PDB file of C-alpha atoms in Angstrom:
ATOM      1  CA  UNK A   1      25.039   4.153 -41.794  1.00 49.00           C
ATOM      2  CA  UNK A   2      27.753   6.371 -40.242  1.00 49.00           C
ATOM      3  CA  UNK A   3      28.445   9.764 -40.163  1.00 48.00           C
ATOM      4  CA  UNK A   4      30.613   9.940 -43.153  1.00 47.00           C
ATOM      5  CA  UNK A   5      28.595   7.907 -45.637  1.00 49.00           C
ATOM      6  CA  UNK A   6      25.553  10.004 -44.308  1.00 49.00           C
ATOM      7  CA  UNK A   7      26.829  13.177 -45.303  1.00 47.00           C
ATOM      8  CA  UNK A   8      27.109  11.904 -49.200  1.00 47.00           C
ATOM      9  CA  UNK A   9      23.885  10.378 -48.605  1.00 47.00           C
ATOM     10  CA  UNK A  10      22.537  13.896 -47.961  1.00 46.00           C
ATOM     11  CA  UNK A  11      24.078  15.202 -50.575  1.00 46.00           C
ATOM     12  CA  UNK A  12      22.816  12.325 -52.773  1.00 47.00           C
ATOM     13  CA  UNK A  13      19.051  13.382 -51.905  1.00 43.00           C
ATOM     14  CA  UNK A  14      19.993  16.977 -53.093  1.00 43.00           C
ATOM     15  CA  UNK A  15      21.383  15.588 -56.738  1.00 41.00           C
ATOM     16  CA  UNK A  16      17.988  13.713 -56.689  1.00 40.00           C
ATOM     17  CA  UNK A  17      15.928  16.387 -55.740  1.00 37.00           C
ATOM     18  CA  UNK A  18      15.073  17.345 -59.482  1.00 34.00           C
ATOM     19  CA  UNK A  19      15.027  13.644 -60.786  1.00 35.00           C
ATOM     20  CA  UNK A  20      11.659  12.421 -61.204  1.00 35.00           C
ATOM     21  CA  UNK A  21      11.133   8.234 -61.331  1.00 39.00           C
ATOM     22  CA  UNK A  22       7.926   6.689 -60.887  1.00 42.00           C
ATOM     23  CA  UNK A  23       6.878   5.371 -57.871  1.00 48.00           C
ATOM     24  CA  UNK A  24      10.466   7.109 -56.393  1.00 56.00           C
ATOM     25  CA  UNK A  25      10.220   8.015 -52.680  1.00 61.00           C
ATOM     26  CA  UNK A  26      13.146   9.315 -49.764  1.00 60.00           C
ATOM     27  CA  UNK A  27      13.408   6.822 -47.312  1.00 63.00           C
ATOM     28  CA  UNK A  28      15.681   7.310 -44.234  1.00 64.00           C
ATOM     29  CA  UNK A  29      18.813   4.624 -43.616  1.00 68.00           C
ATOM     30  CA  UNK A  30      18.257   4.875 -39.733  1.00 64.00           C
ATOM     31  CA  UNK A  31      14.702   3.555 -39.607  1.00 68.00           C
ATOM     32  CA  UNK A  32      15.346   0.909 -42.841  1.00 74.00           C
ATOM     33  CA  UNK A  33      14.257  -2.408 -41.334  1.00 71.00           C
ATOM     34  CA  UNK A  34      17.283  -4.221 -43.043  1.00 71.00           C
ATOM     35  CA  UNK A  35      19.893  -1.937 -41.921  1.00 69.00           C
ATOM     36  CA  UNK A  36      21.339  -4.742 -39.500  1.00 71.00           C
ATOM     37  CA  UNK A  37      21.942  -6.740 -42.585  1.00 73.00           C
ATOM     38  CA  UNK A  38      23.494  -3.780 -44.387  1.00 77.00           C
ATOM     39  CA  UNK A  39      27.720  -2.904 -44.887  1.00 77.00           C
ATOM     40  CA  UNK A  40      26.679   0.417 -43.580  1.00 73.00           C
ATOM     41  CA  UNK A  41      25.253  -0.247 -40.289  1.00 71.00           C
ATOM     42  CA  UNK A  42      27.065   1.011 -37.256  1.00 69.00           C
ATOM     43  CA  UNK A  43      30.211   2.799 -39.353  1.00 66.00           C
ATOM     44  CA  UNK A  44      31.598   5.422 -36.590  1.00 59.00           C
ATOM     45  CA  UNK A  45      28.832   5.508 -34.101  1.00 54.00           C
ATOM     46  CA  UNK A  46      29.237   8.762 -32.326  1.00 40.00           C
ATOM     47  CA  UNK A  47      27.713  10.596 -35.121  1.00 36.00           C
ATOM     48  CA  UNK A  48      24.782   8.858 -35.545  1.00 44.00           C
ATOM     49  CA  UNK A  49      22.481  11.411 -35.793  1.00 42.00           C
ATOM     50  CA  UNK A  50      23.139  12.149 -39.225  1.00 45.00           C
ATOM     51  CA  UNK A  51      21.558   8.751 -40.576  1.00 46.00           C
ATOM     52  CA  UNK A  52      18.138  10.783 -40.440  1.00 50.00           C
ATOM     53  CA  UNK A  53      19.333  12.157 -43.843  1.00 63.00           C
ATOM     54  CA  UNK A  54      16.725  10.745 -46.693  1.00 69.00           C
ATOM     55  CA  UNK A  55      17.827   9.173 -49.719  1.00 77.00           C
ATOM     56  CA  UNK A  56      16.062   8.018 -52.791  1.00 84.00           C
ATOM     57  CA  UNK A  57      14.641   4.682 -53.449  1.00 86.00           C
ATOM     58  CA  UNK A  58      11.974   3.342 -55.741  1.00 91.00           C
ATOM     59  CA  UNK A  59       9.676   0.199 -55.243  1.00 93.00           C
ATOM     60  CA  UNK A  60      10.057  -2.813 -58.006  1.00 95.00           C
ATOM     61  CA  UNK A  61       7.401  -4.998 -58.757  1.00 95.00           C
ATOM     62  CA  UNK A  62       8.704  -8.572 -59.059  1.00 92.00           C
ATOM     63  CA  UNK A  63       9.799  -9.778 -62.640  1.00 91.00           C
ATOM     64  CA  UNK A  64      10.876  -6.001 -63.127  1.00 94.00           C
ATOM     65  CA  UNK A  65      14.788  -5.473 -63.501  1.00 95.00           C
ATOM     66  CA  UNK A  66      16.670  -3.008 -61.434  1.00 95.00           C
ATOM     67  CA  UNK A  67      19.879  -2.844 -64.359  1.00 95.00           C
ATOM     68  CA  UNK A  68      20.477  -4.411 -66.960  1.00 94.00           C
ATOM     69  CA  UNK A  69      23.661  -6.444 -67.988  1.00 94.00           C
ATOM     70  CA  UNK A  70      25.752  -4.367 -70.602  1.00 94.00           C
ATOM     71  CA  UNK A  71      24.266  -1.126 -69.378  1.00 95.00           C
ATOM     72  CA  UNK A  72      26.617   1.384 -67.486  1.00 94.00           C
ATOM     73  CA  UNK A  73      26.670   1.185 -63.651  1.00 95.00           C
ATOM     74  CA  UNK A  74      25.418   4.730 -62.472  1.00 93.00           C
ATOM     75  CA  UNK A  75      24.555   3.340 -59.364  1.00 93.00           C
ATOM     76  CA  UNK A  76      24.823   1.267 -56.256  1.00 93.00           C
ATOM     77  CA  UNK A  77      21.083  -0.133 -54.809  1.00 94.00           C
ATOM     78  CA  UNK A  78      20.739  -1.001 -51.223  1.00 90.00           C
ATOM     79  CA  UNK A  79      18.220  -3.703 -51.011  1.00 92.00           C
ATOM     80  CA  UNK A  80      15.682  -2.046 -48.389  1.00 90.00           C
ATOM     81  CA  UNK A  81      12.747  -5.129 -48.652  1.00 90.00           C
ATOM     82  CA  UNK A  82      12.234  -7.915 -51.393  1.00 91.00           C
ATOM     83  CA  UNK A  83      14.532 -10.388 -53.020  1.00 90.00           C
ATOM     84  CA  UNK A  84      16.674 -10.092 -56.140  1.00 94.00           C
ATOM     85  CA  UNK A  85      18.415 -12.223 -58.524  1.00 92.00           C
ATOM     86  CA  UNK A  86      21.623 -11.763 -60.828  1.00 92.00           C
ATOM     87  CA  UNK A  87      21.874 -13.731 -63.858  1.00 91.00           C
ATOM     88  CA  UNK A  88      23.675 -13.221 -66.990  1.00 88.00           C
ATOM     89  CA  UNK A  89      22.135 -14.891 -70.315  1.00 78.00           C
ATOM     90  CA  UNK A  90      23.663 -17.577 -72.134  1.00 64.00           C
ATOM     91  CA  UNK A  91      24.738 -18.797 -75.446  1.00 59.00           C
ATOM     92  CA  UNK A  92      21.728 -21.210 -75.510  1.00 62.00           C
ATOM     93  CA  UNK A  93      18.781 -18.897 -74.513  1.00 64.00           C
ATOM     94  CA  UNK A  94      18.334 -19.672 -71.168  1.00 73.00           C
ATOM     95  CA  UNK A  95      20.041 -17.212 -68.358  1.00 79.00           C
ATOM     96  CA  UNK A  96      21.733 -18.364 -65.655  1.00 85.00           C
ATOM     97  CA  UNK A  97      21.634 -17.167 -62.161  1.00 87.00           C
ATOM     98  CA  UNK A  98      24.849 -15.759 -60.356  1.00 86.00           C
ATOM     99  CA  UNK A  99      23.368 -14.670 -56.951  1.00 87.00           C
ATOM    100  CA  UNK A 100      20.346 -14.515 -55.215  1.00 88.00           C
ATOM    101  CA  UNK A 101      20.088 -11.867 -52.464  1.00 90.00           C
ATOM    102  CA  UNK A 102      17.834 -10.211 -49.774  1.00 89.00           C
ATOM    103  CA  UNK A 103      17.143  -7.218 -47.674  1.00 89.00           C
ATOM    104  CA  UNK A 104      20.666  -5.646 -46.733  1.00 88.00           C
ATOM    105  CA  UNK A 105      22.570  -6.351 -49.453  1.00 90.00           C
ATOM    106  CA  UNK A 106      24.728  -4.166 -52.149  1.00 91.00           C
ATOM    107  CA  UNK A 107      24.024  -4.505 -55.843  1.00 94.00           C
ATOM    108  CA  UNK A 108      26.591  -2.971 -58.738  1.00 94.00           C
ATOM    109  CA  UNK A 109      29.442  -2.586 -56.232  1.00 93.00           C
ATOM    110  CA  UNK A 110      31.861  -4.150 -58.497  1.00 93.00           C
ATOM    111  CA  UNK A 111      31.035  -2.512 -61.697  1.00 94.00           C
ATOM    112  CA  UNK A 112      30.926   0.769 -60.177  1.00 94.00           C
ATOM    113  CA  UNK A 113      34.582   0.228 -58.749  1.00 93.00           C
ATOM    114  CA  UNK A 114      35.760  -0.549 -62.028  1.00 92.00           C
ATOM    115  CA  UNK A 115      33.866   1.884 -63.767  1.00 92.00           C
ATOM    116  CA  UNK A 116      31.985  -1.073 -66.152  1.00 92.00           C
ATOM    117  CA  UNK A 117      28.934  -1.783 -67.291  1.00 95.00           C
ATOM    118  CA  UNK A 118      27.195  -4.222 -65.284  1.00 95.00           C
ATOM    119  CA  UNK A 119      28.102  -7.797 -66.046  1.00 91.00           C
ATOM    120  CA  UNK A 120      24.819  -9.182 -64.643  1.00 92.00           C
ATOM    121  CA  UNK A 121      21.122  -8.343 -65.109  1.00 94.00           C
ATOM    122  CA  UNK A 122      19.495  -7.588 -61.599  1.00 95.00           C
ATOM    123  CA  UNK A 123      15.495  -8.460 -61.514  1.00 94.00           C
ATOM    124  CA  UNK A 124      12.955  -8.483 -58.855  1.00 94.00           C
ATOM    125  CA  UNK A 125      11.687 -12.277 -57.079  1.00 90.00           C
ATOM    126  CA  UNK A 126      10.118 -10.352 -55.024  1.00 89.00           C
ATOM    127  CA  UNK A 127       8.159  -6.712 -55.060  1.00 93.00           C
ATOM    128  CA  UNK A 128      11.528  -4.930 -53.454  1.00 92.00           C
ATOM    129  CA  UNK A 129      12.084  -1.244 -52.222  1.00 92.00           C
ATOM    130  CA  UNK A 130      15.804  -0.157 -53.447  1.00 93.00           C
ATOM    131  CA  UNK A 131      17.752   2.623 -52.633  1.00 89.00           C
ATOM    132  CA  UNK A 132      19.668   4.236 -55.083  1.00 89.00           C
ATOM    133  CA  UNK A 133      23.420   5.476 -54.206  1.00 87.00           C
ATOM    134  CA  UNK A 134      24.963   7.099 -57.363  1.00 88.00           C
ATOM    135  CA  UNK A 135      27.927   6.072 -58.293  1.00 91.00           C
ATOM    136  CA  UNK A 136      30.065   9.435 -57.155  1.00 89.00           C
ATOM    137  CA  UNK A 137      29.158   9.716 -53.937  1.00 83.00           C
ATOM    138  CA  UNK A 138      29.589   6.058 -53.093  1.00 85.00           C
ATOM    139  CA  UNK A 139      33.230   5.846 -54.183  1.00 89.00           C
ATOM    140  CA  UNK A 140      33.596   9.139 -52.226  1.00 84.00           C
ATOM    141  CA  UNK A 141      32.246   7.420 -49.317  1.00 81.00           C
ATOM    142  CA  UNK A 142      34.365   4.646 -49.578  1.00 85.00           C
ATOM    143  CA  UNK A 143      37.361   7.000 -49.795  1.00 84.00           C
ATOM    144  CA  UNK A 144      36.848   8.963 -46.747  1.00 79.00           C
ATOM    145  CA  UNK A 145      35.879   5.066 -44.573  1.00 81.00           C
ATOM    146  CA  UNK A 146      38.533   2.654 -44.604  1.00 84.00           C
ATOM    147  CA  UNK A 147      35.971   0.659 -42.213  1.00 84.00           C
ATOM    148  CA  UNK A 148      33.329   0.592 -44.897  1.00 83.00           C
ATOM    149  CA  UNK A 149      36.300  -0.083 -47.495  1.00 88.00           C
ATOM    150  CA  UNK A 150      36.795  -3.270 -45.800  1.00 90.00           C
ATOM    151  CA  UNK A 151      32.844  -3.941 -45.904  1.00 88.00           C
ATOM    152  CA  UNK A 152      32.876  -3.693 -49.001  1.00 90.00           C
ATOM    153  CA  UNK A 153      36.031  -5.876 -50.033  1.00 92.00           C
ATOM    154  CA  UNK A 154      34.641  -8.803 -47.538  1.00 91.00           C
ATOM    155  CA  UNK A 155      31.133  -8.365 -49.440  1.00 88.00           C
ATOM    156  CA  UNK A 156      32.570  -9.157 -52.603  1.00 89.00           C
ATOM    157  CA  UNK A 157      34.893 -12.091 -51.118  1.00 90.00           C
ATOM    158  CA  UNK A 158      31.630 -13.738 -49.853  1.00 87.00           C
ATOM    159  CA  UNK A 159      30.191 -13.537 -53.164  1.00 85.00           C
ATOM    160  CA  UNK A 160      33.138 -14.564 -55.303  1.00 86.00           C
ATOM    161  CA  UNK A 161      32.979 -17.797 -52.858  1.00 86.00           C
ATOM    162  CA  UNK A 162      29.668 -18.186 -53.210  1.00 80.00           C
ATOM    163  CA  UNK A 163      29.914 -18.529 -56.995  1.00 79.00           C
ATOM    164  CA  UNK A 164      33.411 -20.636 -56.536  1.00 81.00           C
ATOM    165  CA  UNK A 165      31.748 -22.925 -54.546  1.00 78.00           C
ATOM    166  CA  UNK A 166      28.507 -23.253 -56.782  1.00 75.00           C
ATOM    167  CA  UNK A 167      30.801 -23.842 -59.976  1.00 75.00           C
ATOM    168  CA  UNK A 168      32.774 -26.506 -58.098  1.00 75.00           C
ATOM    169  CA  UNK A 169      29.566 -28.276 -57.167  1.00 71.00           C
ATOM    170  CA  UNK A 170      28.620 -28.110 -61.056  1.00 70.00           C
ATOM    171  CA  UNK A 171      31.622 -30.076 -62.035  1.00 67.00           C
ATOM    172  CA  UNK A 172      31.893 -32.584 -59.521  1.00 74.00           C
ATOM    173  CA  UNK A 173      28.411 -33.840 -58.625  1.00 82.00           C
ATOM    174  CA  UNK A 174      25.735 -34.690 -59.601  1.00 87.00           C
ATOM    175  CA  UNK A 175      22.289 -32.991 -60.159  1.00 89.00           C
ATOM    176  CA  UNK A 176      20.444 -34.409 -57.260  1.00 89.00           C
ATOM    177  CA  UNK A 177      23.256 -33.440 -54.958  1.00 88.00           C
ATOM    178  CA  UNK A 178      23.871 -29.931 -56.336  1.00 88.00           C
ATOM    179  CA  UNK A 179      20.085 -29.440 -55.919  1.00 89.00           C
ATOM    180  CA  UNK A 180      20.217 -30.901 -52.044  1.00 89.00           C
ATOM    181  CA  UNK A 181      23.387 -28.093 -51.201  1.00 86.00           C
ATOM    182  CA  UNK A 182      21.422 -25.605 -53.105  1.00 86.00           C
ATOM    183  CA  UNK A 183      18.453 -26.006 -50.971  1.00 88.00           C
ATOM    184  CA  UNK A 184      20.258 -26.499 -47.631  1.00 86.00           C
ATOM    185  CA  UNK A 185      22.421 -23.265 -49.167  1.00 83.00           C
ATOM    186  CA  UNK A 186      18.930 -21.128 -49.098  1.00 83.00           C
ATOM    187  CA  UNK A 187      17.699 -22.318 -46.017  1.00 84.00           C
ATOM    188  CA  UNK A 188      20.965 -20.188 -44.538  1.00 81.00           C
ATOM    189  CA  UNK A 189      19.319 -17.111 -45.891  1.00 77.00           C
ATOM    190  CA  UNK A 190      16.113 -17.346 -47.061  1.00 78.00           C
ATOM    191  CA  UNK A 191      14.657 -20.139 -45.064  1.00 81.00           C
ATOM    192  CA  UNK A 192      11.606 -19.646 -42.415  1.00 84.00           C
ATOM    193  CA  UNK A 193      11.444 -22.000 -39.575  1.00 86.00           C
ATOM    194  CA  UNK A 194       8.167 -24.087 -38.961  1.00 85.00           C
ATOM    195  CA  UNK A 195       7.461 -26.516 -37.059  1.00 85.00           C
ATOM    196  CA  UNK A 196       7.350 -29.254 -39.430  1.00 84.00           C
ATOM    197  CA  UNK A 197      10.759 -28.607 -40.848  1.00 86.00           C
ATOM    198  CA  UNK A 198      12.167 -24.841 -43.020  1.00 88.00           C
ATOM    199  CA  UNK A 199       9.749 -23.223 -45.728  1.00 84.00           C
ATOM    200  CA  UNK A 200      12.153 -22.224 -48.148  1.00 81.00           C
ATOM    201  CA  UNK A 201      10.410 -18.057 -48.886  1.00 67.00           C
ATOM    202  CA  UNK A 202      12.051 -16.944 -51.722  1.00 63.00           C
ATOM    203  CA  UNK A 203       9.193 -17.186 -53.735  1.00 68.00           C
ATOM    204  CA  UNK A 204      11.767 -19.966 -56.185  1.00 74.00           C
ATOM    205  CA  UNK A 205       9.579 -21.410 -58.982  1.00 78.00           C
ATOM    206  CA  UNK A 206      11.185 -24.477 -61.023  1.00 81.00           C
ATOM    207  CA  UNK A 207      12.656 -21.532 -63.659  1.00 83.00           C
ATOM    208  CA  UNK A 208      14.742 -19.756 -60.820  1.00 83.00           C
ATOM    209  CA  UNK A 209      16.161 -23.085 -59.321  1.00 86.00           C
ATOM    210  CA  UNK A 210      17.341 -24.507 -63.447  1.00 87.00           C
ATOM    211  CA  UNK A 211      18.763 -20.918 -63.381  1.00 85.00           C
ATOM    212  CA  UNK A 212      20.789 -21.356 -60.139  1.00 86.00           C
ATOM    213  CA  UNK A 213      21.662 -24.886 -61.302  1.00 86.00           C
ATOM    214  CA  UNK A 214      22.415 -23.696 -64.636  1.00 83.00           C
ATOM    215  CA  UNK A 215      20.168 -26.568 -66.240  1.00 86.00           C
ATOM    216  CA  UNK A 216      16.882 -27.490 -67.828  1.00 86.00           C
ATOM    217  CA  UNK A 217      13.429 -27.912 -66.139  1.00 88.00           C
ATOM    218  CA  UNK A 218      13.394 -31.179 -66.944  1.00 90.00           C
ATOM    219  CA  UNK A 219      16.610 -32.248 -65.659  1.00 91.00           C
ATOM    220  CA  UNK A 220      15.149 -30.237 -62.613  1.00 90.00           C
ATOM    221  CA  UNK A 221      12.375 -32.060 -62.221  1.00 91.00           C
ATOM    222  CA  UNK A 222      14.118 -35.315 -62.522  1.00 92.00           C
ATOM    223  CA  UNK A 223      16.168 -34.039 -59.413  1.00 92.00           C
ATOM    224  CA  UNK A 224      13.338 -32.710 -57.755  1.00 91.00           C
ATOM    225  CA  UNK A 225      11.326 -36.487 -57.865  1.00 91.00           C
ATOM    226  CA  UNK A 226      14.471 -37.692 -56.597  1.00 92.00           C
ATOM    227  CA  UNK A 227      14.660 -35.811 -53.040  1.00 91.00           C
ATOM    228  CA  UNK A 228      11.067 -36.146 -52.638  1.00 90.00           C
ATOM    229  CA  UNK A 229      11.309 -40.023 -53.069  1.00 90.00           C
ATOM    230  CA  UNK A 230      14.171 -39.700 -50.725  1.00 89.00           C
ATOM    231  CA  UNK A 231      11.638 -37.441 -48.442  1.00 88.00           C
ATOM    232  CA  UNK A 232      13.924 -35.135 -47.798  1.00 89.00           C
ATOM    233  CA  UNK A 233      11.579 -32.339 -49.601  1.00 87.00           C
ATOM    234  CA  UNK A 234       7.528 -31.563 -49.946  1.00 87.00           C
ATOM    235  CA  UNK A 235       7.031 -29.384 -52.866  1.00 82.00           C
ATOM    236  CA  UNK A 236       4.120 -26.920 -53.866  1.00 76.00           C
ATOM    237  CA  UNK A 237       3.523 -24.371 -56.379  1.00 71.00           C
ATOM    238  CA  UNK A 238       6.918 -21.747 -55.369  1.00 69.00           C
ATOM    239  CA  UNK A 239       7.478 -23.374 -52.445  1.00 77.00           C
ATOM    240  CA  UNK A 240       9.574 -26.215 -50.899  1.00 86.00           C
ATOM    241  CA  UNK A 241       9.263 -27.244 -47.596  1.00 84.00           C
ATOM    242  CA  UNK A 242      12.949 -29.035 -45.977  1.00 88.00           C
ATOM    243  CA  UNK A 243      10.815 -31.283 -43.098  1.00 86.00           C
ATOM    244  CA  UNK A 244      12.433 -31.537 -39.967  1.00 76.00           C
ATOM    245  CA  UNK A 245      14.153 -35.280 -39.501  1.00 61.00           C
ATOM    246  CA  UNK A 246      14.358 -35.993 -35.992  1.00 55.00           C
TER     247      UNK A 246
END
């Protein structure tokens, strides 16, 4: 955090002061373990100090939702610990996942700078601490930073190419291949070397990868008994193993 966005996070433990969530606790941006990983680390440097000012944040067990899609963005949630997916339902029951992130990144950035209801329901893979940044003193902060401005416009490039990228992949391959770039795709960011190859830790059953792939378990499955004939996967209960080729 810098100096700037610290001062409306002081002010944003003050508003909170009389709130009372469950499980809500003040945690302190300097000391967050993801704040290497977050658009606010190292904004304007000299002053520092001030990132000792606590903020809210409240702990999410995983399958719980953070927001809901259709309900007004209040809020922007710094990911402190945990893993979270966006999906959006569709027409034919089953939701379909936009983005799945980890510690350090930004949810409701985009509906707060349009002042919309979130377009995306945000839910818990993972038990997850979140910070919460209302709404006003974020878009102050942004104001007053044209450096964190900038954060904030790349961090919603990257995901707008993300999903580009995903819904080309949709229309011009096929299953077993959009299922091999997925993988590879969360080995980048949620992948854990091991000797034998990278554990994919995102805690992914066969319901969150359909979701990502936007199709049913059993077309899933199909895929899935396709790279593992291939051996380019080992599969257990919520967990996939990539094995190292050489």
């Amino acid at each position: 955090c810098g100096p700037k966005v610290s001062v409306y996070l002081s002010e944003t433990a003050n508003m909170y002061q009389a709130v009372s969530l469950r499980e809500e606790a003040y945690r302190k941006c300097g000391s967050c373990p993801a704040r290497r990983s977050s658009i606010f680390c190292g904004l304007e440097p000299e002053l520092k100090a001030n990132l000792d000012a606590p903020i809210p944040s409240r702990h999410f067990v995983c399958g719980s939702n953070i927001f809901l899609e259709n309900e007004p963005a209040q809020a922007v949630y710094c990911l402190a610990s945990g893993r979270v997916k966006l999906a959006t339902g569709g027409s034919n029951g089953r939701a379909l996942i936009a983005l799945l992130v980890g510690p350090g990144a930004i949810l409701g950035v985009k509906d707060v700078l349009l002042e919309a209801a979130h377009d995306l329901t945000a839910t818990a893979v993972e038990d997850c601490m979140v910070c919460i940044l209302p709404k006003e003193g974020f878009l102050e902060a942004i104001q007053r930073s044209p450096e964190l401005s900038l954060r904030v416009a790349r961090q919603m490039g990257m995901e707008l190419s993300e999903i580009c990228r995903r819904f080309s992949l949709a229309v011009c391959r096929p299953l077993s291949e959009r299922l091999a770039e997925l993988l590879l795709s969360l080995c980048q960011t949620h992948g854990e070397p091991m000797p034998n190859g990278i554990h994919l830790c995102a805690n992914l059953g066969q319901e969150e990868l359909s979701e990502l792939l936007g199709v049913s378990r059993r077309s899933l499955n199909r895929a899935l008994a396709e790279l593992r004939r291939l051996g380019l996967i080992r599969c257990s209960r919520r967990s996939i193993l990539i094995p190292d080729s050489r």
